[in-house]
Coordinates of C-alpha atoms and ligand atoms in Angstrom, one line a residue:
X1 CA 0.0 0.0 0.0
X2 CA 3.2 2.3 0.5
X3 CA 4.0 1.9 -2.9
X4 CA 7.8 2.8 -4.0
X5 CA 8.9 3.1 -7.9
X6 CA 10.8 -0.2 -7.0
X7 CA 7.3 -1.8 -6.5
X8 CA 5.5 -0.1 -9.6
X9 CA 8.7 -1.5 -11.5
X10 CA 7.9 -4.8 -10.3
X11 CA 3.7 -4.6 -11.1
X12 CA 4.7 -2.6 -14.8
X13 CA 6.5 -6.0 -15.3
X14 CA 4.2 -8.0 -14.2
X15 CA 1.4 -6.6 -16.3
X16 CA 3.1 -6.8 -19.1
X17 CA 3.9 -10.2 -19.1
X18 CA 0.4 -11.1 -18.3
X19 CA -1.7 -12.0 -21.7
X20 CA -5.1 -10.6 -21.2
X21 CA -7.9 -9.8 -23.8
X22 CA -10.7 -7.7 -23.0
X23 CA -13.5 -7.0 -26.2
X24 CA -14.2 -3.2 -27.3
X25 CA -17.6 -3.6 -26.0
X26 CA -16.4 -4.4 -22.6
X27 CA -14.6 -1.0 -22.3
X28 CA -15.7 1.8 -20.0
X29 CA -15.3 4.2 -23.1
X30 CA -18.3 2.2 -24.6
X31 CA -21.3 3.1 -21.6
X32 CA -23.5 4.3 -24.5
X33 CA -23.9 0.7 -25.5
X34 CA -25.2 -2.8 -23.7
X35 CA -23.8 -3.8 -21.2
X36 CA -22.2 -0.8 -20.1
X37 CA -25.4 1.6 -20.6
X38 CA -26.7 1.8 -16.9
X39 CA -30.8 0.7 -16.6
X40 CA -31.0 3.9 -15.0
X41 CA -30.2 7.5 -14.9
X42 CA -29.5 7.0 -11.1
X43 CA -26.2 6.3 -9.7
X44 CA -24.5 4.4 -6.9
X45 CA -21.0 4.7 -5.1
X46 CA -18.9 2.1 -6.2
X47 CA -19.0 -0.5 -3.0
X48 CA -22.8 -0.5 -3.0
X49 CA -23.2 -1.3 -6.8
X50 CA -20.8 -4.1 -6.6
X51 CA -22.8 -5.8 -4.1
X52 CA -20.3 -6.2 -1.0
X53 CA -23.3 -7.3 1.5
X54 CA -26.7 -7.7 0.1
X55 CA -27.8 -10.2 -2.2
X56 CA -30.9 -8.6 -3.1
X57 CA -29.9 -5.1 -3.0
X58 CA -32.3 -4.6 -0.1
X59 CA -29.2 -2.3 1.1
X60 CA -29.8 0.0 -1.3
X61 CA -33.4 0.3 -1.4
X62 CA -33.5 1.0 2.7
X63 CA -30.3 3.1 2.0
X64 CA -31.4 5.3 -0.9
X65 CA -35.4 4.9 -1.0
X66 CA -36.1 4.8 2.7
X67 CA -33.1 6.6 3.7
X68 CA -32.6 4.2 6.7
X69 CA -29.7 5.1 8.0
X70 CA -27.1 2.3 8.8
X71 CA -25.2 2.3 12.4
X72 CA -21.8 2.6 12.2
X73 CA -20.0 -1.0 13.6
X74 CA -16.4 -0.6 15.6
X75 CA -15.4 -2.3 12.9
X76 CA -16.2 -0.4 10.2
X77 CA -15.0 3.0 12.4
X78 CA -11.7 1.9 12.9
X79 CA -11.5 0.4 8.7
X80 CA -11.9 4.3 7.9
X81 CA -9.7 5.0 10.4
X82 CA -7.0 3.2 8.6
X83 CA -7.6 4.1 5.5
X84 CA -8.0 8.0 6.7
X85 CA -4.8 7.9 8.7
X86 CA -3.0 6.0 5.1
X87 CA -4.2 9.4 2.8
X88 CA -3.5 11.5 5.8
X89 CA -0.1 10.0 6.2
X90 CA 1.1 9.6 2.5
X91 CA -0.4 13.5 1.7
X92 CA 2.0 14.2 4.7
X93 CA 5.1 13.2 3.2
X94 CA 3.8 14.7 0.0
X95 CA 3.5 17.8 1.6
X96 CA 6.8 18.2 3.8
X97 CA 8.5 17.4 0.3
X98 CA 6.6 20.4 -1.8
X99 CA 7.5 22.3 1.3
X100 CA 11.2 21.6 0.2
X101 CA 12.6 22.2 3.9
X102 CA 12.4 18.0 3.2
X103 CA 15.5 17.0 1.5
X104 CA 16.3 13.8 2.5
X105 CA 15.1 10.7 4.5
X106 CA 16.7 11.6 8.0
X107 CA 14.7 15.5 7.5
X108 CA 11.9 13.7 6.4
X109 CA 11.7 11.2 9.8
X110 CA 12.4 14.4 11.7
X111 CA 9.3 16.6 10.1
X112 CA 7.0 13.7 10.2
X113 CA 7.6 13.2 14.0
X114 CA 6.7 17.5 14.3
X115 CA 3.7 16.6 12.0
X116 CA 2.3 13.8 14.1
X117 CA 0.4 15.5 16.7
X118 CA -1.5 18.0 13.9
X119 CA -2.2 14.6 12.2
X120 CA -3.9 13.1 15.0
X121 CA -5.8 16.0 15.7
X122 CA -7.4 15.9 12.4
X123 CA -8.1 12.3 12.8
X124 CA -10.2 13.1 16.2
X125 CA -13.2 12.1 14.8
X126 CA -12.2 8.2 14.9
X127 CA -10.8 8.7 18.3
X128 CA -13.9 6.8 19.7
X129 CA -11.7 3.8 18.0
X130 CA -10.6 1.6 20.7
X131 CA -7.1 1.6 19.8
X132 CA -7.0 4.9 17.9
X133 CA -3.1 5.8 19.1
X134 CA -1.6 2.6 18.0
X135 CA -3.5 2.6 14.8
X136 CA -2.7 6.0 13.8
X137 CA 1.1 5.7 15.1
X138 CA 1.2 1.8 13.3
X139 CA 0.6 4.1 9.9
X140 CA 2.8 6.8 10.7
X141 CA 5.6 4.9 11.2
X142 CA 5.3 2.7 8.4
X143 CA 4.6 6.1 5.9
X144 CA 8.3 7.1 7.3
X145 CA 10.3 4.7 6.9
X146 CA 9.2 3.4 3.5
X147 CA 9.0 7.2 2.5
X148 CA 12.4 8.1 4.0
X149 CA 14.2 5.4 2.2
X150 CA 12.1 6.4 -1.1
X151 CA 13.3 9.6 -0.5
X152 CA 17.0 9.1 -0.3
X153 CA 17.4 7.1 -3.1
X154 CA 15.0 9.5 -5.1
X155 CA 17.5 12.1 -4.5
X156 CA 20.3 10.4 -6.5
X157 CA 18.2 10.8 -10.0
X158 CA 15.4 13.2 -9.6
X159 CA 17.6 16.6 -8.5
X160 CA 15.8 20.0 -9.3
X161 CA 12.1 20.1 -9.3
X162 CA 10.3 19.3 -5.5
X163 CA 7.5 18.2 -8.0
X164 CA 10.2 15.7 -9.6
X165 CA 11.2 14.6 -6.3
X166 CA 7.9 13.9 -5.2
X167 CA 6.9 11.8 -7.9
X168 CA 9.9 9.9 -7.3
X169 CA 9.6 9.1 -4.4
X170 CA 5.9 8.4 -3.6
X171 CA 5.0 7.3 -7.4
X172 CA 0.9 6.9 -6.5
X173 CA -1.9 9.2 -5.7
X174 CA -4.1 8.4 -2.9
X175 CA -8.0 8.5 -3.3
X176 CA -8.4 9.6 -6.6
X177 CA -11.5 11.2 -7.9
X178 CA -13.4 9.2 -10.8
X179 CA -16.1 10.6 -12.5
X180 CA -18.3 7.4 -12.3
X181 CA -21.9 8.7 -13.4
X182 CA -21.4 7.8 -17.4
X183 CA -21.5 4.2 -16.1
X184 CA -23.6 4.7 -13.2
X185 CA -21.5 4.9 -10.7
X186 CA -21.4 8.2 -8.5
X187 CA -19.7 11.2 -10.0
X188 CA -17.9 11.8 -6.9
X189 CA -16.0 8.3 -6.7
X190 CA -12.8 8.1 -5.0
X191 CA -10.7 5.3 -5.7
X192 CA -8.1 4.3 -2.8
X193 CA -5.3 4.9 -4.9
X194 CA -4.3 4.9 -8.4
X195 CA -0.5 4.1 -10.0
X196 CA -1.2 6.4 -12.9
X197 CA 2.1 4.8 -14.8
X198 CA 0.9 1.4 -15.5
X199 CA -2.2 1.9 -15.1
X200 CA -3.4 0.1 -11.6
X201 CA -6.4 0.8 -9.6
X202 CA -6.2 -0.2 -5.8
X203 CA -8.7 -0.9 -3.3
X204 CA -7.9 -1.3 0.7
X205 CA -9.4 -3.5 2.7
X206 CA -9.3 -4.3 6.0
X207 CA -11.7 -7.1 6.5
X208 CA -12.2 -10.4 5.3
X209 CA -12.0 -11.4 2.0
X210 CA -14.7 -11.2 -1.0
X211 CA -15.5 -11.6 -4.0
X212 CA -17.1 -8.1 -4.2
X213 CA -13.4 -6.8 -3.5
X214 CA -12.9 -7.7 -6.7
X215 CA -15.7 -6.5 -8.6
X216 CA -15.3 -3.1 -7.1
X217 CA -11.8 -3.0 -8.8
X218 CA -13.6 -3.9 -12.0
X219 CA -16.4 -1.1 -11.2
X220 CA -13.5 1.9 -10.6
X221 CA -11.4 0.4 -14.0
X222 CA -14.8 0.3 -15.7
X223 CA -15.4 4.5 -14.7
X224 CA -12.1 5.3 -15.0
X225 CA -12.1 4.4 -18.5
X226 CA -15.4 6.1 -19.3
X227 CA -13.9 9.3 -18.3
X228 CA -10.2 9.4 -19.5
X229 CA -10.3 6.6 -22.5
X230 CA -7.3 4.8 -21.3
X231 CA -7.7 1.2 -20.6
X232 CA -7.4 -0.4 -17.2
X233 CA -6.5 -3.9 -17.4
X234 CA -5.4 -4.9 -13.5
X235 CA -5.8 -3.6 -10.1
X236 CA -4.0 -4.4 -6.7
X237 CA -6.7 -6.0 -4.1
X238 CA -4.8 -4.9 -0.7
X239 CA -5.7 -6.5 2.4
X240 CA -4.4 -4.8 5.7
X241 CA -3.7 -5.4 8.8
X242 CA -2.8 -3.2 11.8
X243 CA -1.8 -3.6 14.9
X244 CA 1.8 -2.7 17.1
X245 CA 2.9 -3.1 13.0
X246 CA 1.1 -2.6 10.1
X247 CA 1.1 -5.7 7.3
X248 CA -0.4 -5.9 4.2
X249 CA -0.4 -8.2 1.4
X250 CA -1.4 -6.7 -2.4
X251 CA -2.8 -9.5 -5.1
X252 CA -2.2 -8.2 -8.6
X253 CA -5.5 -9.1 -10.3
X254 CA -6.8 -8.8 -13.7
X255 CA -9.7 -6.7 -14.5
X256 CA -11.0 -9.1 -17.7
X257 CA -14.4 -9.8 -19.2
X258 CA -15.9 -12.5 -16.7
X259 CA -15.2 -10.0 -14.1
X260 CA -16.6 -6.8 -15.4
X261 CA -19.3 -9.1 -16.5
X262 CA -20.0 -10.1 -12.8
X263 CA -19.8 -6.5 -11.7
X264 CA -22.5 -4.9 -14.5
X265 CA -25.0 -7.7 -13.3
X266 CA -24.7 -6.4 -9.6
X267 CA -24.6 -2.9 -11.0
X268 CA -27.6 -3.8 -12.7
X269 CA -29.5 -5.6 -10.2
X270 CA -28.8 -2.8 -7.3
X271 CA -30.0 0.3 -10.5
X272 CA -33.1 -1.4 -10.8
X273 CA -33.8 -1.5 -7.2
X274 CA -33.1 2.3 -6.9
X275 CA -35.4 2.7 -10.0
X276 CA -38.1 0.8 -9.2
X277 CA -38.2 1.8 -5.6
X278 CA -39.6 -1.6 -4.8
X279 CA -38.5 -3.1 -1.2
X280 CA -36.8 -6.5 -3.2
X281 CA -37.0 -8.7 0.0
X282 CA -34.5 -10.5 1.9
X283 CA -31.7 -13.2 0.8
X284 CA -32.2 -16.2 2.3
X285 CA -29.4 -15.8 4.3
X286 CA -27.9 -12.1 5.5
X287 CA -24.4 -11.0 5.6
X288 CA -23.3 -11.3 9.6
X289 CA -21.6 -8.3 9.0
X290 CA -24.6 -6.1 7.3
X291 CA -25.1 -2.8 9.7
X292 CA -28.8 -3.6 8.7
X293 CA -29.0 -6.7 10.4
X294 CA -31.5 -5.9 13.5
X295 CA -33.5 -3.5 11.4
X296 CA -34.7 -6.2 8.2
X297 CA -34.0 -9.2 11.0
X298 CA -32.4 -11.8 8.7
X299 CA -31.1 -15.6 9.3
X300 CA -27.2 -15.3 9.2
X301 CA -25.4 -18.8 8.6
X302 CA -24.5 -20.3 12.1
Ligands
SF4_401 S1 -29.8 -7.3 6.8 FE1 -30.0 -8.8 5.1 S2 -31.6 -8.0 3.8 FE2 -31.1 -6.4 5.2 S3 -29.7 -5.1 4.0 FE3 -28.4 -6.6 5.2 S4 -28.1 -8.4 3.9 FE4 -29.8 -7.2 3.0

């Protein structure tokens, strides 16, 4: 998730050596067209279309038609924690370099430990998060050291510019805007971050694994192509963990037909529910983790 140009190297590689074939009519640039033309003028952020939870979509029609509002879980509190204290971390370094008082790694440790407090300040509305210090520090500390390093050895071929040394040394943008609305997604999507020079969308997680990980890669590639023509054949799934450390482990995965395919059904399926405004009833068995659970009372598998 702390990407260096020594890991983009390793991912450009990787995607290059990987044969993949996705059809014109699969493309983000084609949304006029079937499949990608939306049933509905109506859009969705990307996580709800791609059908993380709710089987039916009965998410979206309390969420958007009855505007029930879901509680937030500790769980899901201290997931936007992390990713929150990641963007504020990397925008940090990204910062102190512009500021170019930041030369090399050992000013770089030094600022960021000055910066810290400020940081956590404008984190305080997570501080409810049972471990809120050790989370935020976990981050911090990691977003040095990989950044300080990246910095030093970005200093030995990217002299001049503070905007050349910044791209050198953190080579990724964190949450990105995409204009999802040509494919139905909302126009205000933020992806968690993008590696512009392959290209490589990436989504952070911090829960268990699913499948609908994966089709909200495909749903950001999908937008991300309707709005800048470029195609998007891979993203990085990340899954994190923090604790006294943080660890994360990134799966390179590629964004081909079955899997857009998989995504525009659920897009589909959750449109239709927010254009028909009809209550589509309850999946035989509910998501344990749904924030809905007490209010539509569904069977979770024991
Ligand atoms: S509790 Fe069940 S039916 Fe209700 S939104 Fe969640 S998964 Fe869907």
């Amino acid at each position: 998730m702390f990407f260096t140009p020594e890991d983009v190297a390793l991912y450009a590689k990787r995607v290059r050596q990987t044969p993949r074939q996705v059809g014109e009519e699969m493309r983000g640039w084609r949304w006029p067209e079937p499949p990608l033309l939306p049933p509905s003028g109506r859009t969705l952020p990307v996580s709800d279309a791609s059908g993380a939870l709710c089987q039916t979509g009965r998410y979206v029609y309390l969420s958007y038609v009855k505007w029930v509002k879901a509680p937030t879980s500790p769980e899901a509190a201290r997931g936007s924690l992390i990713h929150e204290a990641y963007a504020e971390s990397v925008e940090t370094v990204r910062k102190l370099i512009y500021s170019g008082e930041v030369v090399d790694g050992n000013a770089l440790r030094s600022a960021m430990l000055d910066e810290y407090y400020e940081a956590e300040r404008r984190l305080s509305e997570y501080s409810s998060v049972q471990d809120f210090h050790n989370v935020v520090k976990a981050i911090w500390d990691r977003a040095t050291s990989v950044f300080g390093a990246s910095l030093d050895r970005a200093r030995e071929r990217a002299r001049g510019r503070r905007e050349t040394l910044a791209a050198a040394t953190i080579p990724f943008l964190v949450e990105f805007p995409i204009d999802g609305s040509l494919v139905g997604l909302s126009p205000n999507s933020r992806v968690d971050a993008l590696i512009p020079n392959v290209p490589l969308v990436v989504e952070m997680k911090t829960g268990a694994r699913r499948r609908a990980h994966e089709r909200a890669l495909a749903g950001y590639a999908l937008a991300y192509e309707s709005q800048y023509e470029v195609p998007v054949d891979f993203g990085l799934l990340c899954y994190v963990r923090v604790e006294d450390k943080v660890s994360d482990r990134c799966e390179l995965l590629k964004i081909g037909e079955a899997l857009r395919t998989e995504f525009l059904e659920e897009r589909d399926r959750r449109l239709q529910v927010l254009e028909d405004g009809v209550d589509p009833g309850l999946p035989k068995f509910c998501d344990r983790e749904c924030p809905f659970l007490s209010h539509c009372g569904g069977k979770v598998v024991q």
